[in-house]
């Protein structure tokens, strides 16, 4: 987040991609600007939270109340990005990464975008677990829990989740 004379600029600092309708997407490729209660993406898309709580959206294909927006227009990646930032900005859950904030299992909360999964495959359960926890890419990452068997693999594939805020 960066203040500018023209509003607040938001960008994501993530190293993990996600798939949207089969397309590989990096959230860090998108920059949005916020002016008061309006969030703008690439000058063609905007979303606004009205005082009464209604959400108003403008896209090249639709202008109007977000709840009334036809489903086919919500399949637009830019609409998803706007909705994501709207939810992040107006979320009342302000979990932070600090020692005072812990989950039920004792680990700190981690966003989806910073969660990294290390998968291990082995002929035995022990070999699979060992492989799932032995990655050189996990420097400065926090293990989020124990290794877990991947369903339907007879215990030969295990996954371990890590939080990597790099």
mmCIF file of C-alpha atoms in Angstrom:
data_model
loop_
_atom_site.group_PDB
_atom_site.id
_atom_site.type_symbol
_atom_site.label_atom_id
_atom_site.label_comp_id
_atom_site.label_asym_id
_atom_site.label_seq_id
_atom_site.Cartn_x
_atom_site.Cartn_y
_atom_site.Cartn_z
ATOM 1 C CA UNK A 1 0.000 0.000 0.000
ATOM 2 C CA UNK A 2 1.327 3.416 -0.958
ATOM 3 C CA UNK A 3 -0.242 6.866 -0.529
ATOM 4 C CA UNK A 4 -0.320 9.082 -3.590
ATOM 5 C CA UNK A 5 -1.846 12.482 -4.210
ATOM 6 C CA UNK A 6 -4.433 10.702 -6.308
ATOM 7 C CA UNK A 7 -5.463 8.102 -3.718
ATOM 8 C CA UNK A 8 -4.024 4.959 -2.184
ATOM 9 C CA UNK A 9 -2.271 2.412 -4.375
ATOM 10 C CA UNK A 10 -2.484 -1.252 -3.407
ATOM 11 C CA UNK A 11 -0.333 -4.025 -4.783
ATOM 12 C CA UNK A 12 0.261 -7.557 -3.564
ATOM 13 C CA UNK A 13 3.724 -8.836 -2.747
ATOM 14 C CA UNK A 14 3.264 -12.565 -3.299
ATOM 15 C CA UNK A 15 5.311 -15.285 -4.905
ATOM 16 C CA UNK A 16 2.535 -17.810 -5.369
ATOM 17 C CA UNK A 17 0.162 -18.023 -8.295
ATOM 18 C CA UNK A 18 -3.401 -19.273 -8.443
ATOM 19 C CA UNK A 19 -5.599 -20.486 -11.258
ATOM 20 C CA UNK A 20 -8.675 -18.591 -12.389
ATOM 21 C CA UNK A 21 -10.781 -20.438 -14.960
ATOM 22 C CA UNK A 22 -7.697 -22.356 -16.109
ATOM 23 C CA UNK A 23 -5.505 -19.237 -16.394
ATOM 24 C CA UNK A 24 -2.359 -18.968 -14.273
ATOM 25 C CA UNK A 25 -2.550 -15.661 -12.390
ATOM 26 C CA UNK A 26 -0.141 -13.768 -10.149
ATOM 27 C CA UNK A 27 -1.944 -11.335 -7.862
ATOM 28 C CA UNK A 28 1.224 -9.225 -7.846
ATOM 29 C CA UNK A 29 0.530 -8.365 -11.521
ATOM 30 C CA UNK A 30 -2.463 -6.230 -10.485
ATOM 31 C CA UNK A 31 -2.316 -2.740 -9.020
ATOM 32 C CA UNK A 32 -5.472 -1.010 -7.806
ATOM 33 C CA UNK A 33 -6.100 2.548 -6.651
ATOM 34 C CA UNK A 34 -8.530 3.565 -3.951
ATOM 35 C CA UNK A 35 -10.228 6.925 -3.877
ATOM 36 C CA UNK A 36 -12.472 7.246 -0.816
ATOM 37 C CA UNK A 37 -14.788 4.208 -1.162
ATOM 38 C CA UNK A 38 -14.034 3.460 -4.829
ATOM 39 C CA UNK A 39 -11.437 0.909 -5.936
ATOM 40 C CA UNK A 40 -10.201 1.248 -9.519
ATOM 41 C CA UNK A 41 -8.399 -1.339 -11.632
ATOM 42 C CA UNK A 42 -6.843 -0.284 -14.955
ATOM 43 C CA UNK A 43 -9.269 2.651 -15.409
ATOM 44 C CA UNK A 44 -11.911 0.385 -17.031
ATOM 45 C CA UNK A 45 -13.044 -1.448 -13.912
ATOM 46 C CA UNK A 46 -14.157 -0.012 -10.592
ATOM 47 C CA UNK A 47 -16.091 -1.106 -7.541
ATOM 48 C CA UNK A 48 -17.572 1.125 -4.860
ATOM 49 C CA UNK A 49 -18.966 0.425 -1.435
ATOM 50 C CA UNK A 50 -21.862 2.815 -0.857
ATOM 51 C CA UNK A 51 -22.700 4.284 2.552
ATOM 52 C CA UNK A 52 -25.757 2.017 2.754
ATOM 53 C CA UNK A 53 -23.521 -1.062 2.258
ATOM 54 C CA UNK A 54 -24.499 -1.739 -1.357
ATOM 55 C CA UNK A 55 -21.735 -2.507 -3.815
ATOM 56 C CA UNK A 56 -21.753 -0.696 -7.168
ATOM 57 C CA UNK A 57 -19.536 -1.946 -10.020
ATOM 58 C CA UNK A 58 -18.500 -0.565 -13.409
ATOM 59 C CA UNK A 59 -16.999 -2.791 -16.106
ATOM 60 C CA UNK A 60 -16.902 -2.558 -19.903
ATOM 61 C CA UNK A 61 -19.791 -5.084 -19.946
ATOM 62 C CA UNK A 62 -21.903 -4.066 -16.935
ATOM 63 C CA UNK A 63 -22.668 -1.061 -14.759
ATOM 64 C CA UNK A 64 -24.837 -1.420 -11.679
ATOM 65 C CA UNK A 65 -25.427 -3.174 -8.365
ATOM 66 C CA UNK A 66 -22.924 -5.996 -7.831
ATOM 67 C CA UNK A 67 -25.591 -8.345 -6.410
ATOM 68 C CA UNK A 68 -27.605 -7.967 -9.614
ATOM 69 C CA UNK A 69 -24.628 -8.504 -11.908
ATOM 70 C CA UNK A 70 -25.232 -11.484 -14.245
ATOM 71 C CA UNK A 71 -23.102 -14.520 -13.409
ATOM 72 C CA UNK A 72 -21.363 -14.557 -16.804
ATOM 73 C CA UNK A 73 -19.882 -11.109 -16.090
ATOM 74 C CA UNK A 74 -18.584 -12.264 -12.700
ATOM 75 C CA UNK A 75 -16.387 -14.780 -14.549
ATOM 76 C CA UNK A 76 -14.137 -11.876 -15.589
ATOM 77 C CA UNK A 77 -10.727 -11.995 -13.870
ATOM 78 C CA UNK A 78 -10.754 -8.215 -13.356
ATOM 79 C CA UNK A 79 -14.081 -8.457 -11.507
ATOM 80 C CA UNK A 80 -12.599 -11.167 -9.271
ATOM 81 C CA UNK A 81 -9.555 -8.979 -8.518
ATOM 82 C CA UNK A 82 -11.789 -6.032 -7.590
ATOM 83 C CA UNK A 83 -13.941 -8.236 -5.373
ATOM 84 C CA UNK A 84 -10.817 -9.650 -3.713
ATOM 85 C CA UNK A 85 -9.443 -6.189 -2.891
ATOM 86 C CA UNK A 86 -12.848 -4.975 -1.724
ATOM 87 C CA UNK A 87 -13.043 -7.901 0.691
ATOM 88 C CA UNK A 88 -9.476 -7.351 1.901
ATOM 89 C CA UNK A 89 -9.890 -3.610 2.420
ATOM 90 C CA UNK A 90 -13.247 -3.798 4.177
ATOM 91 C CA UNK A 91 -12.679 -7.015 6.105
ATOM 92 C CA UNK A 92 -13.372 -6.716 9.810
ATOM 93 C CA UNK A 93 -10.965 -9.604 10.490
ATOM 94 C CA UNK A 94 -7.681 -7.784 10.944
ATOM 95 C CA UNK A 95 -5.498 -10.765 11.811
ATOM 96 C CA UNK A 96 -1.859 -9.826 11.931
ATOM 97 C CA UNK A 97 1.287 -11.850 11.898
ATOM 98 C CA UNK A 98 2.554 -11.488 15.438
ATOM 99 C CA UNK A 99 3.153 -13.599 18.498
ATOM 100 C CA UNK A 100 -0.123 -12.579 20.140
ATOM 101 C CA UNK A 101 -2.283 -13.921 17.311
ATOM 102 C CA UNK A 102 -2.439 -17.706 17.222
ATOM 103 C CA UNK A 103 -4.716 -20.294 15.634
ATOM 104 C CA UNK A 104 -6.223 -23.144 17.627
ATOM 105 C CA UNK A 105 -3.253 -25.360 16.806
ATOM 106 C CA UNK A 106 -0.821 -22.737 18.139
ATOM 107 C CA UNK A 107 0.450 -21.554 14.773
ATOM 108 C CA UNK A 108 0.105 -18.025 13.461
ATOM 109 C CA UNK A 109 -2.492 -17.253 10.759
ATOM 110 C CA UNK A 110 -1.254 -17.249 7.173
ATOM 111 C CA UNK A 111 -2.979 -15.976 4.057
ATOM 112 C CA UNK A 112 -3.691 -18.356 1.206
ATOM 113 C CA UNK A 113 -1.296 -16.376 -0.961
ATOM 114 C CA UNK A 114 1.649 -17.041 1.338
ATOM 115 C CA UNK A 115 0.899 -20.695 2.083
ATOM 116 C CA UNK A 116 3.335 -23.061 0.405
ATOM 117 C CA UNK A 117 2.736 -26.816 0.197
ATOM 118 C CA UNK A 118 5.579 -29.265 0.148
ATOM 119 C CA UNK A 119 4.510 -32.690 -1.080
ATOM 120 C CA UNK A 120 6.494 -35.847 -0.409
ATOM 121 C CA UNK A 121 6.171 -39.206 -2.133
ATOM 122 C CA UNK A 122 7.740 -42.374 -0.801
ATOM 123 C CA UNK A 123 7.328 -46.120 -0.792
ATOM 124 C CA UNK A 124 6.611 -45.888 2.925
ATOM 125 C CA UNK A 125 4.826 -43.411 5.142
ATOM 126 C CA UNK A 126 8.097 -42.405 6.837
ATOM 127 C CA UNK A 127 9.846 -41.751 3.519
ATOM 128 C CA UNK A 128 6.948 -39.644 2.234
ATOM 129 C CA UNK A 129 6.821 -37.549 5.431
ATOM 130 C CA UNK A 130 10.587 -37.008 5.369
ATOM 131 C CA UNK A 131 10.451 -35.827 1.762
ATOM 132 C CA UNK A 132 7.502 -33.517 2.473
ATOM 133 C CA UNK A 133 9.535 -31.656 5.103
ATOM 134 C CA UNK A 134 12.895 -31.493 3.308
ATOM 135 C CA UNK A 135 12.812 -28.559 0.906
ATOM 136 C CA UNK A 136 15.634 -26.031 0.595
ATOM 137 C CA UNK A 137 13.086 -23.443 -0.627
ATOM 138 C CA UNK A 138 11.550 -23.159 2.831
ATOM 139 C CA UNK A 139 14.187 -20.934 4.444
ATOM 140 C CA UNK A 140 12.502 -18.414 6.780
ATOM 141 C CA UNK A 141 9.164 -20.232 6.464
ATOM 142 C CA UNK A 142 7.079 -21.445 9.397
ATOM 143 C CA UNK A 143 5.593 -24.932 9.425
ATOM 144 C CA UNK A 144 1.804 -24.637 9.886
ATOM 145 C CA UNK A 145 1.219 -28.085 11.268
ATOM 146 C CA UNK A 146 2.203 -31.719 10.943
ATOM 147 C CA UNK A 147 2.500 -33.549 7.648
ATOM 148 C CA UNK A 148 -0.829 -34.985 6.511
ATOM 149 C CA UNK A 149 -1.569 -37.928 4.270
ATOM 150 C CA UNK A 150 -3.058 -36.993 0.911
ATOM 151 C CA UNK A 151 -6.405 -38.814 0.605
ATOM 152 C CA UNK A 152 -6.629 -41.928 -1.550
ATOM 153 C CA UNK A 153 -2.844 -42.445 -1.747
ATOM 154 C CA UNK A 154 -2.557 -45.266 0.781
ATOM 155 C CA UNK A 155 -0.249 -43.066 2.880
ATOM 156 C CA UNK A 156 2.532 -42.840 0.294
ATOM 157 C CA UNK A 157 1.919 -39.146 -0.484
ATOM 158 C CA UNK A 158 2.096 -36.607 2.325
ATOM 159 C CA UNK A 159 1.825 -32.814 2.314
ATOM 160 C CA UNK A 160 3.121 -30.234 4.763
ATOM 161 C CA UNK A 161 1.949 -26.608 4.764
ATOM 162 C CA UNK A 162 4.328 -23.713 5.411
ATOM 163 C CA UNK A 163 3.786 -19.972 5.726
ATOM 164 C CA UNK A 164 6.380 -18.051 3.756
ATOM 165 C CA UNK A 165 6.115 -14.276 4.185
ATOM 166 C CA UNK A 166 9.076 -13.326 2.014
#
